[in-house]
Coordinates of C-alpha atoms in Angstrom, one line a residue:
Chain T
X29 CA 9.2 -0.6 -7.8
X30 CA 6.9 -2.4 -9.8
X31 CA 3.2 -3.5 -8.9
X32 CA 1.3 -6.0 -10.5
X33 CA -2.1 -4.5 -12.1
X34 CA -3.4 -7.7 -14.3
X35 CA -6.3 -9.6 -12.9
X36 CA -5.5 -12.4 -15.3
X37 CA -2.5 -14.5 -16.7
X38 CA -3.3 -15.6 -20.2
X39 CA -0.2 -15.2 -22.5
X40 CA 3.6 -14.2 -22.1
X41 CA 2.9 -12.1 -25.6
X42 CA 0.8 -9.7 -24.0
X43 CA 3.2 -9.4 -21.1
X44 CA 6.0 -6.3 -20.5
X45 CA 9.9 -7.5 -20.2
X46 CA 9.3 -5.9 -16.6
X47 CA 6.1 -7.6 -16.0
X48 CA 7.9 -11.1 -17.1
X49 CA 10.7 -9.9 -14.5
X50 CA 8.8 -9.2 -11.8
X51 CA 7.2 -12.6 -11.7
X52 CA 10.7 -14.4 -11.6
X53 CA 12.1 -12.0 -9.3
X54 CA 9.1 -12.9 -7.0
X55 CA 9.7 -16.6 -8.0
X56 CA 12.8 -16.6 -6.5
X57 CA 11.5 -15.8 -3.0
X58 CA 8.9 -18.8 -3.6
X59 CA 11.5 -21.6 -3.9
X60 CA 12.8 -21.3 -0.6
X61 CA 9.7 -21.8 0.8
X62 CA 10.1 -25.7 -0.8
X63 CA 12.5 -26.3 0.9
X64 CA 11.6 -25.6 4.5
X65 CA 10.6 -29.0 7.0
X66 CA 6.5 -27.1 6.6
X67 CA 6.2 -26.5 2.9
X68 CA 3.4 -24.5 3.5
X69 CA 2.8 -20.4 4.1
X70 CA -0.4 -19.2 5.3
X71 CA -0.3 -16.5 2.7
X72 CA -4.0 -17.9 1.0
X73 CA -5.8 -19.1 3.7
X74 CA -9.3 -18.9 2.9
X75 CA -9.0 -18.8 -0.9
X76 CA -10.4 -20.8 -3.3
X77 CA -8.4 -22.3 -6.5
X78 CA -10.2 -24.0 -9.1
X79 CA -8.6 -26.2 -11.4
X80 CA -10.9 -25.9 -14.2
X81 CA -9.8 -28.8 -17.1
X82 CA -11.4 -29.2 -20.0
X83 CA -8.6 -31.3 -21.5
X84 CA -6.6 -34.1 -19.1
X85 CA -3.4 -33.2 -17.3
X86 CA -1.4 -34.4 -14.9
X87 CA 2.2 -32.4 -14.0
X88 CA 0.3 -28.9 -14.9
X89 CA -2.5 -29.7 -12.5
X90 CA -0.4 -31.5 -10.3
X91 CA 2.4 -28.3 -10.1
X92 CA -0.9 -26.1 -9.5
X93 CA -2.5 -28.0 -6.7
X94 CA 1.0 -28.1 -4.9
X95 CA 1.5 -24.4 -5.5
X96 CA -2.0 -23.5 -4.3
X97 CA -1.1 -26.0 -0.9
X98 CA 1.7 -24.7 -0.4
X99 CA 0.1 -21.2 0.1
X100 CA -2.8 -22.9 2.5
X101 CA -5.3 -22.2 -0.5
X102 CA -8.0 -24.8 -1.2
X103 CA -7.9 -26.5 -4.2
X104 CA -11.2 -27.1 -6.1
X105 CA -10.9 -29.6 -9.0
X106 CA -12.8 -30.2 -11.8
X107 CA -11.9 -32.3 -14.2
X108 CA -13.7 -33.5 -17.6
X109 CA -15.1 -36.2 -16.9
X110 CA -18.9 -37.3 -16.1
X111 CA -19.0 -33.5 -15.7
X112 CA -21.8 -30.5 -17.0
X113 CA -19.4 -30.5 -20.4
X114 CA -21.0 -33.7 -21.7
X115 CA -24.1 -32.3 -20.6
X116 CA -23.9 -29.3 -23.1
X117 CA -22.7 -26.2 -20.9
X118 CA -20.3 -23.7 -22.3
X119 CA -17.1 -23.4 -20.9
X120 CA -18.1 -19.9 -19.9
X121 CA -21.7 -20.9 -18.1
X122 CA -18.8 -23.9 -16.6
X123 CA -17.2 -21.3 -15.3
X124 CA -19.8 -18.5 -13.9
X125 CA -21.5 -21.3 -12.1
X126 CA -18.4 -22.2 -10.2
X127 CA -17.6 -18.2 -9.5
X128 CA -21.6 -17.6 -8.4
X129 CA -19.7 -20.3 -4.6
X130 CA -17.4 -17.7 -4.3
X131 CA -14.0 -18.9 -5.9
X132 CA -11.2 -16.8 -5.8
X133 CA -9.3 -18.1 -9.3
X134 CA -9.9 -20.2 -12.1
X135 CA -6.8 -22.4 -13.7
X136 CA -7.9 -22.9 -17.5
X137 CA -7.0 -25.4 -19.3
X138 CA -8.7 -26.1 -23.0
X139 CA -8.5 -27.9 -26.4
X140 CA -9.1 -24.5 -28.0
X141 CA -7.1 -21.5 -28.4
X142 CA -8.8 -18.8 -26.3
X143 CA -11.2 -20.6 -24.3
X144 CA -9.1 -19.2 -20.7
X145 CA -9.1 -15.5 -22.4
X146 CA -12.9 -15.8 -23.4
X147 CA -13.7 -17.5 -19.8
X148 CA -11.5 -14.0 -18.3
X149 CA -13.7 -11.8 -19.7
X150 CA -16.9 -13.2 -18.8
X151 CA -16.2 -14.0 -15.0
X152 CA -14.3 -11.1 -11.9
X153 CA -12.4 -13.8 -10.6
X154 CA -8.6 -14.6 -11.3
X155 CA -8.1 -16.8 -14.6
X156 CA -4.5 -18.7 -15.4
X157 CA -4.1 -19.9 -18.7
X158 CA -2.9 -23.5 -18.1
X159 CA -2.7 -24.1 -22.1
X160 CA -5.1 -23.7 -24.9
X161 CA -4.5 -25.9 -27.7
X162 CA -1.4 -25.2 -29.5
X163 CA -1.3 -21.2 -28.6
X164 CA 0.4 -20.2 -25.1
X165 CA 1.2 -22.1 -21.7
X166 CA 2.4 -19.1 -20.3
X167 CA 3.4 -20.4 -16.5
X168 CA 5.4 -22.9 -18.6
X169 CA 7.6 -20.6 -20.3
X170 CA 7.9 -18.8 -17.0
X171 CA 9.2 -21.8 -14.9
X172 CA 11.5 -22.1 -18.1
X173 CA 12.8 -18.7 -18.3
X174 CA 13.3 -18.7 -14.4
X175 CA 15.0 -22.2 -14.6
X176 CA 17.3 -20.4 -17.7
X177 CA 18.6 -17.4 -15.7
X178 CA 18.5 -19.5 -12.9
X179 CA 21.5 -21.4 -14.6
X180 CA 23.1 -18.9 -16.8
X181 CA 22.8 -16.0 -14.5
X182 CA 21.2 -14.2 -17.7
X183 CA 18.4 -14.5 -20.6
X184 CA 20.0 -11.5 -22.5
X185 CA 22.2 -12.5 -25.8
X186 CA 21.9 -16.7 -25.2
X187 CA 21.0 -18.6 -28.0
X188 CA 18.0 -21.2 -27.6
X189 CA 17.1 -23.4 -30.0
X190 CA 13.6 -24.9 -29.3
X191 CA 13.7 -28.8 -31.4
X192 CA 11.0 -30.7 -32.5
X193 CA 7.2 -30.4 -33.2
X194 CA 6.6 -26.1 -33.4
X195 CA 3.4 -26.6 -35.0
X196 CA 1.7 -28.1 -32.0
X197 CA 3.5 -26.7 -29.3
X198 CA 1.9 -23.8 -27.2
X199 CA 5.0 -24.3 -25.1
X200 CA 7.1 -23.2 -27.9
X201 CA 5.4 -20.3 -28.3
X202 CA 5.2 -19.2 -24.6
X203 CA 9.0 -20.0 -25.1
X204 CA 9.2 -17.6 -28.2
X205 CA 7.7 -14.8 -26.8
X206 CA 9.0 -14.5 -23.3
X207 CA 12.7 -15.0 -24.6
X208 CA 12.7 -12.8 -27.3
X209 CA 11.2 -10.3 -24.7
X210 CA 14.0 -11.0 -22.1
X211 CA 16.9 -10.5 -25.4
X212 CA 17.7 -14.0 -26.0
X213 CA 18.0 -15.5 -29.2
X214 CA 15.7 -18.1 -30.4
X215 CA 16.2 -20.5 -33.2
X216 CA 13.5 -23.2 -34.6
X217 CA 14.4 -26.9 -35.3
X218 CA 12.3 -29.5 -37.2
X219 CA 11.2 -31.0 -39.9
X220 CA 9.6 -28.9 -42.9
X221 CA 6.1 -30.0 -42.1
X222 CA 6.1 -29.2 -38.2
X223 CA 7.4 -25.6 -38.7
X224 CA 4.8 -23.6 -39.7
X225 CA 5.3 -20.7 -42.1
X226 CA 5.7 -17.4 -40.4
X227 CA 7.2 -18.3 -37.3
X228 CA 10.0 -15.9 -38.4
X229 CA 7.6 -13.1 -37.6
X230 CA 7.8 -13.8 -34.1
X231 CA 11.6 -13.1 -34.1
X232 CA 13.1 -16.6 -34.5
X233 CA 15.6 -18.4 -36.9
X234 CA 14.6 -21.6 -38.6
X235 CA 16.8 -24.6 -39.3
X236 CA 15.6 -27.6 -40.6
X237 CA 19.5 -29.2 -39.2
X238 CA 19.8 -30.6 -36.1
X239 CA 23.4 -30.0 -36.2
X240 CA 23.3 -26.6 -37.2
X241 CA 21.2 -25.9 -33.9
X242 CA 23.3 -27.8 -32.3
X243 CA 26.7 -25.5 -32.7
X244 CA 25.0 -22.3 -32.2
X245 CA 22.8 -23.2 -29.3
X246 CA 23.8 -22.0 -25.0
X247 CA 20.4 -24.1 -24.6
X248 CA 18.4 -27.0 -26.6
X249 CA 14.8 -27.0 -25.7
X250 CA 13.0 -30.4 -27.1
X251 CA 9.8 -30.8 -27.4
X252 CA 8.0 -33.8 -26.7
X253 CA 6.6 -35.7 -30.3
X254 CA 2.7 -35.0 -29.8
X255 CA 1.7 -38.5 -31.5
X256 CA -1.7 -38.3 -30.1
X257 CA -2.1 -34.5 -31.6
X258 CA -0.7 -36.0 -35.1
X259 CA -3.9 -36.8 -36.5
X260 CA -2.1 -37.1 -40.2
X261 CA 1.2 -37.5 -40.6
X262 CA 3.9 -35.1 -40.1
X263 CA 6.5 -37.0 -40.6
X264 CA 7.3 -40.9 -42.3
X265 CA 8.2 -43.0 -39.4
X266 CA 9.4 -42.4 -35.9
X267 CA 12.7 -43.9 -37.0
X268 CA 13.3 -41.3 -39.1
X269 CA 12.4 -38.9 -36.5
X270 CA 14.8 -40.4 -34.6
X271 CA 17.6 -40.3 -36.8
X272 CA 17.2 -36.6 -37.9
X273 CA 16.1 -35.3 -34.6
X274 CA 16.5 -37.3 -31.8
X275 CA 19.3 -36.4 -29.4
X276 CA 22.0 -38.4 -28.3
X277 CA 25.4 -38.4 -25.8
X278 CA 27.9 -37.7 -29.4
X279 CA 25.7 -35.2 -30.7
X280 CA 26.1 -33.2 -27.7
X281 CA 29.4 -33.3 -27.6
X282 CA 29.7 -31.6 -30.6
X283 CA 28.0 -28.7 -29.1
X284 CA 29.5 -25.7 -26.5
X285 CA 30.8 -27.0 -23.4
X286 CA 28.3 -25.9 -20.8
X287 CA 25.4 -26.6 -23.7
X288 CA 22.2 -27.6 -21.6
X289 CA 19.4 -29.7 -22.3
X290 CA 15.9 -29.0 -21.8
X291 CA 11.8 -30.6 -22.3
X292 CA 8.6 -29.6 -20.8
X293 CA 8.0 -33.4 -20.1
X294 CA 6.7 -36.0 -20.3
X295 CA 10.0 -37.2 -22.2
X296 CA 9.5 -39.7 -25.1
X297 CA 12.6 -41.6 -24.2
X298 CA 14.7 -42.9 -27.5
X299 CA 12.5 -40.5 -29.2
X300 CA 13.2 -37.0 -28.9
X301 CA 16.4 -37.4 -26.5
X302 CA 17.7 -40.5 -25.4
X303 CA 17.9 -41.4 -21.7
X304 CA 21.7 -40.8 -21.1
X305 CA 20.9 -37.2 -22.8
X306 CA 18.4 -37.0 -20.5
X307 CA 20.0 -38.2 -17.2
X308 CA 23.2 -36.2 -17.9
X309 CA 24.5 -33.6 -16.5
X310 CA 23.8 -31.3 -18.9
X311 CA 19.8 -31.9 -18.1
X312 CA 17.8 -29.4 -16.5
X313 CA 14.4 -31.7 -17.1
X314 CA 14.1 -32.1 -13.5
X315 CA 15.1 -28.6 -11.6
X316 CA 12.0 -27.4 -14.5
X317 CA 9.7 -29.5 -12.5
X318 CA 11.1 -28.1 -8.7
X319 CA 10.8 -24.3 -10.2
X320 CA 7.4 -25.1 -11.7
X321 CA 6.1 -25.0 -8.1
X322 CA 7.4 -21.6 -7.1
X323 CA 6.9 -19.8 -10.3
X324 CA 3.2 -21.2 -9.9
X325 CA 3.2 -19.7 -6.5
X326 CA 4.5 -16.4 -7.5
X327 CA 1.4 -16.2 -9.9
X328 CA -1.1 -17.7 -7.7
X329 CA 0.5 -14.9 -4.8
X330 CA 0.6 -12.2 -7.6
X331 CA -3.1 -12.8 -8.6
X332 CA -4.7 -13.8 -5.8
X333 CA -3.1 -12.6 -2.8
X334 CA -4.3 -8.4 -3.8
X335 CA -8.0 -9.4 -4.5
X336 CA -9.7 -6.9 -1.8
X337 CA -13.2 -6.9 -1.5
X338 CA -13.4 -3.4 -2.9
X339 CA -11.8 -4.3 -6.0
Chain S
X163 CA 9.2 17.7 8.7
X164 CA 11.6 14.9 10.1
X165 CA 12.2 15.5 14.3
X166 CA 15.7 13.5 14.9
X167 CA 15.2 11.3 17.9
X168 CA 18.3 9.4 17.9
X169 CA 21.9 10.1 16.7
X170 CA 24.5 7.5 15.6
X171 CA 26.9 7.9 18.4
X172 CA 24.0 6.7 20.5
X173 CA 22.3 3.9 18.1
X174 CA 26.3 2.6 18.3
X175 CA 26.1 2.7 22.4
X176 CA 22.7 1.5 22.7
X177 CA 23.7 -1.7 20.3
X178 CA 26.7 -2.0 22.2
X179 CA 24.6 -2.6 25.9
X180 CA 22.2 -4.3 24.2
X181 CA 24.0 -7.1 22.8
X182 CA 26.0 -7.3 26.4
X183 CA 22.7 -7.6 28.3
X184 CA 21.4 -10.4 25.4
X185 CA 24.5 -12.2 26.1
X186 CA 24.0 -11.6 29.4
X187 CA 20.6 -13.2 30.1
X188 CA 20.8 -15.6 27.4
X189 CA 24.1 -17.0 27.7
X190 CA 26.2 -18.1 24.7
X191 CA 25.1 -21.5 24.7
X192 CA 22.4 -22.5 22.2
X193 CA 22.2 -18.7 21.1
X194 CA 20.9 -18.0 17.4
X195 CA 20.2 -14.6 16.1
X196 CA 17.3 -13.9 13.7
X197 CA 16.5 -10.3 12.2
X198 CA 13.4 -9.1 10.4
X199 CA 13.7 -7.8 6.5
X200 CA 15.3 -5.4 6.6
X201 CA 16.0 -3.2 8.7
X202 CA 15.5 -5.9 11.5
X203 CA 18.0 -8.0 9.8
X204 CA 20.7 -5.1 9.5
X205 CA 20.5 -4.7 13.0
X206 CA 21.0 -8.9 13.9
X207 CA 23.6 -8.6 12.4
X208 CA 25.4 -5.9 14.0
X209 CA 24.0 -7.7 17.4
X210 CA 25.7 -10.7 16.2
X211 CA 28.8 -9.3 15.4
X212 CA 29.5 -7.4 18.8
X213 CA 28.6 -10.8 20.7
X214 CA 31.0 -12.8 18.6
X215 CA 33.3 -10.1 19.6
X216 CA 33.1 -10.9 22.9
X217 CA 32.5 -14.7 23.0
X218 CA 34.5 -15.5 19.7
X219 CA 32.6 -18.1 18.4
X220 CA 30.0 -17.9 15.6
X221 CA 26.2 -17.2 16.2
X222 CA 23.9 -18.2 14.1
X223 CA 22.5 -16.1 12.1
X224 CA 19.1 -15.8 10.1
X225 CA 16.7 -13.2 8.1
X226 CA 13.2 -13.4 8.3
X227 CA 10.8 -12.0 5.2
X228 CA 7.3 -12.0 7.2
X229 CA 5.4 -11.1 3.8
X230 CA 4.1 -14.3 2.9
X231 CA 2.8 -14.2 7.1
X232 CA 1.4 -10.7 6.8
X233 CA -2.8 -10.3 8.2
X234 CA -3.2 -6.9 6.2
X235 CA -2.3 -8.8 2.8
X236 CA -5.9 -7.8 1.0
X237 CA -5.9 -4.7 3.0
X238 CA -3.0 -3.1 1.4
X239 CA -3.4 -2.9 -2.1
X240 CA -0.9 -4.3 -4.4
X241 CA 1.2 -7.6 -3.1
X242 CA 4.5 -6.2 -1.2
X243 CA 7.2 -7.7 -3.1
X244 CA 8.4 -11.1 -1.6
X245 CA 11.8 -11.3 -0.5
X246 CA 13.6 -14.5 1.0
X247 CA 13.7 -16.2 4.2
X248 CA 17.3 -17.6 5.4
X249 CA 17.6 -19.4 8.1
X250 CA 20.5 -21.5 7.5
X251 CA 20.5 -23.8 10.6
X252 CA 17.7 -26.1 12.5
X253 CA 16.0 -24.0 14.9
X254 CA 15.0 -26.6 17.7
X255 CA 16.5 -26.4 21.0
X256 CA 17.8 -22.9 19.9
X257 CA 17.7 -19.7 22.2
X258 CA 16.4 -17.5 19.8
X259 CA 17.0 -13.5 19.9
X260 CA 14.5 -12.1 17.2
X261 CA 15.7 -8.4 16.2
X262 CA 13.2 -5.8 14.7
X263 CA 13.8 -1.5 14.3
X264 CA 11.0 -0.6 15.1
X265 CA 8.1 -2.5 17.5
X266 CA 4.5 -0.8 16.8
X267 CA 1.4 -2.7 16.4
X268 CA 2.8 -6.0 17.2
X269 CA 1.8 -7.8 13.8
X270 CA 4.7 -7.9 12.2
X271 CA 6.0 -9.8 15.4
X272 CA 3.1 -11.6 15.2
X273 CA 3.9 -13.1 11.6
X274 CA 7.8 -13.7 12.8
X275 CA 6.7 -15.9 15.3
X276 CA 4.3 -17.9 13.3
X277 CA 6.9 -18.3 10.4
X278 CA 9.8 -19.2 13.2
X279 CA 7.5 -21.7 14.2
X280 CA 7.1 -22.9 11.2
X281 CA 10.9 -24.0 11.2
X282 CA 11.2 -25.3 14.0
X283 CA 10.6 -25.5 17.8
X284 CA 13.2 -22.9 19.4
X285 CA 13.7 -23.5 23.2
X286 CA 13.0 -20.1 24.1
X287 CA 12.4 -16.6 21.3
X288 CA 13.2 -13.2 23.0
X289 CA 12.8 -9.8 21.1
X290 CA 15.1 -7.2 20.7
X291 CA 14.0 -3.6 19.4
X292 CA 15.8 -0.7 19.0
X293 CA 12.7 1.3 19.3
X294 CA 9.9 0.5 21.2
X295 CA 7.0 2.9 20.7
X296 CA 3.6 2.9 21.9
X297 CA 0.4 2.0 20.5
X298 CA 0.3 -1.8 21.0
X299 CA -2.7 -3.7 19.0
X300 CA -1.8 -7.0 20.1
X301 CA -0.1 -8.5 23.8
X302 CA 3.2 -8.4 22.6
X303 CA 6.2 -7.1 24.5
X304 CA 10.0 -7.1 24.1
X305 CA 12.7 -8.1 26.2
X306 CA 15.3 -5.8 25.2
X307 CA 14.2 -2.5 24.6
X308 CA 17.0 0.4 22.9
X309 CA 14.9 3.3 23.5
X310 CA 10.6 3.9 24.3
X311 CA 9.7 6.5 22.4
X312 CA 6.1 8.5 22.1
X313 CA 4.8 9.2 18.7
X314 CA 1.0 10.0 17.1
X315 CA -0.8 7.9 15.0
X316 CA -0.6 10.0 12.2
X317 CA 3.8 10.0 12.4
X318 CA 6.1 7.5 11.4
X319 CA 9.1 6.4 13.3
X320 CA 12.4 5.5 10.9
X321 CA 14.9 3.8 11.8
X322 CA 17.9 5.3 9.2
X323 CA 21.1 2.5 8.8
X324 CA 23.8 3.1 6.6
X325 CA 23.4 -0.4 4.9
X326 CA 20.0 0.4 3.9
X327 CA 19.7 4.1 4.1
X328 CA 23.5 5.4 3.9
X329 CA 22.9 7.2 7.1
X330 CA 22.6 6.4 11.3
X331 CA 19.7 8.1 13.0
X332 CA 15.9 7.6 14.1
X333 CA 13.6 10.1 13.9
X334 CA 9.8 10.9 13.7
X335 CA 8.5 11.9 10.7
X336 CA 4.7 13.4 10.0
X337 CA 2.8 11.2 7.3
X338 CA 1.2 12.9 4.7

């Protein structure tokens, strides 16, 4: 049987197939515990979580904070604003500061690639990479792979086509990586100017048709349009975005039969699916949000539940 | 070097009186099973089967996986893999037999209660072991007892079912 060695979670890419495994396996066990009258184990009584966000966010810190609860750890949260950032301080002094009151992990989030993995290395306490710019999510691409085999009953040999803005998306890379890993098929959708050359190195297709994805695709993963990331233009109009990549109830009928839809939220509605895409039953938008919470305890129980003082 | 302690013929007889003597005491009325992972939960069911047997309706039946309830959590090393907990029906106003192989220190029974509770508020819990052996840390005791058995600290006692283990026997075994 497998044990978990890592003190950190900071990308899927540096992860084993097993390692990726043995969190959903241990996911699994986590989601019944939602479900229960007391949502709430005592397995990290007497830890400390610190929600450490350098960037806003609500569902990721949200999904976090209920995880931690729902272990009886206490939640620390520190959020950007009037805080020591504007003052000057690194994220890494941030971050050794808050260890030297005894905290028992740090969730990262950060407007630049490799903040969490720099903050890892400088501080012995737990560090989850909760994004870093447009490089990994990783407990994203976890709660998606675990909602994935969840519904398939496999990851090995699907096809998943991952739509929409690549360039920006640390989702779609946590995505890339962990499927590939588990043997599924991944194929990239979007315009010219959102796919960046090279993502065929990481093992994926590219298709600039909708349609094309469309046929081949088990799954359709869309990302959300990042307008507030787009500081030029990636595209002409949103109408245009609309009419070559936005989803609708025809085109998925011209897809497989048991063809599912998923986002990492929040949805642009009429943008990158419409609402009856996203209300249908092919959507699995909302059962990604319920296994966020129990692949975020199986991380939190993973990394912080070992930590003995001799470590 | 593994001492044999118990045999199948009599793990078979001794869940055979032991489920009459539950059903017994407890009645049929309200009557839910639960049985510790895994070994525990093995055994409930076997319980649970010999008292439908005699009653003919359906007990309840439920598994309980006291990891996430464990005390020794930072003292053991790596996590213990998590497995689930099913209990499948409300547990208040139940009579609840709580099943376990083997009863030692008394924490494990310590984490089933405090995760039963957690589910609900059961009229009454009584525990059933198969073996009860001595060396109590906490004020624990069980109501149904298969067979009291005297082992050293440094020995393990295993409880062997075919489910689990593909063979029926207890016996002591020295830890290395």
């Amino acid at each position: 049987m497998m044990r978990w060695k890592r003190k950190d979670l900071l990308t899927l890419e540096e992860l084993s197939k097993e390692e990726i495994e043995f969190i959903l396996e241990t996911a699994k066990s986590f989601k019944e515990v939602s479900t229960r009258d007391v949502k709430k184990v005592p397995t990290l009584r007497g830890k400390t979580i610190v929600n450490l966000f350098f960037e806003p966010s609500t569902r990721t810190r949200t999904s976090f904070e209920l995880a931690a609860k729902r272990l009886s750890a206490d939640v620390l949260d520190f959020s950007i604003g009037g805080s020591s950032v504007s003052k000057g301080e690194s994220p890494v002094d941030t971050a050794r500061n808050i260890e030297a009151m005894k905290v028992d992990c740090f969730i990262v989030r950060h407007s630049v690639a490799g903040v969490p993995k720099l903050i890892a290395k400088e501080v012995k306490t737990a560090v989850i990479n909760a994004g870093d710019d447009s490089h990994e999510h990783p407990t994203q691409g976890l709660l998606d792979l675990f909602t994935i085999r969840e519904k398939k009953g496999k990851i090995k040999g699907l096809k998943i086509a991952i739509i929409g803005d690549i360039r920006h998306s640390r989702v779609a890379r946590s995505n890339i990586w962990g499927l590939t890993k588990l043997g599924a098929s991944v194929i990239l959708c979007g315009p010219p100017t959102l796919i960046p050359l090279g993502m065929e190195k990481m093992g994926a297709e590219v298709t600039f048709s909708l349609k094309e994805a469309i046929k081949k695709s088990d799954i359709l993963y869309f990302l959300r349009v990042q307008r507030e990331r787009q500081k030029e233009t990636f595209f002409p109009s949103i109408q245009e975005y609309v009419h070559l990549y936005g989803m609708d109830l025809e085109s998925l009928k011209e897809g497989k039969k048991d063809l599912l839809i998923m986002h990492p939220g929040p949805i642009n509605r009429g943008i990158e699916i419409k609402s009856e895409v996203a209300e249908s039953t092919s959507s699995l938008i909302l059962e990604q949000v319920t296994n966020g919470i129990a692949v975020r305890m199986a991380v939190l129980y993973l990394l912080v539940g070992k930590r003995s003082k001799n470590d | 070097m593994a001492k044999e302690v118990m045999k199948k013929a009599e793990m078979e007889r001794i869940i055979a009186t032991l489920s009459k003597e539950v059903l017994k005491e407890m009645g049929r009325k309200n009557l839910a099973i639960v049985g510790i992972r895994k070994r525990g939960a093995i055994l409930a069911k076997r319980v649970a089967e010999r008292i439908e047997g005699i009653t003919k309706n359906e007990i309840p039946l439920g598994t309980l996986d006291i990891t996430l309830y464990r005390d020794d959590l930072s003292a053991i090393g790596p996590q213990p893999v998590v497995h689930r907990t099913e209990i499948p029906f409300d547990l208040t106003g139940k009579n609840v037999l709580l099943v376990d192989d083997v009863l030692y220190t008394g924490r494990t029974i310590r984490a089933a209660l405090d995760e039963l509770i957690d589910f609900g508020r059961p009229e009454v819990i009584k525990l059933l072991v198969l073996i009860d052996r001595d060396n109590r840390e906490l004020p624990i005791q069980p109501d149904f007892i298969g067979k009291r058995l005297m082992a050293r600290k440094n020995e393990m006692v295993e409880v062997k079912l075919k489910e689990s283990d593909a063979k029926e026997e207890v016996v002591i075994i020295k830890k290395k």
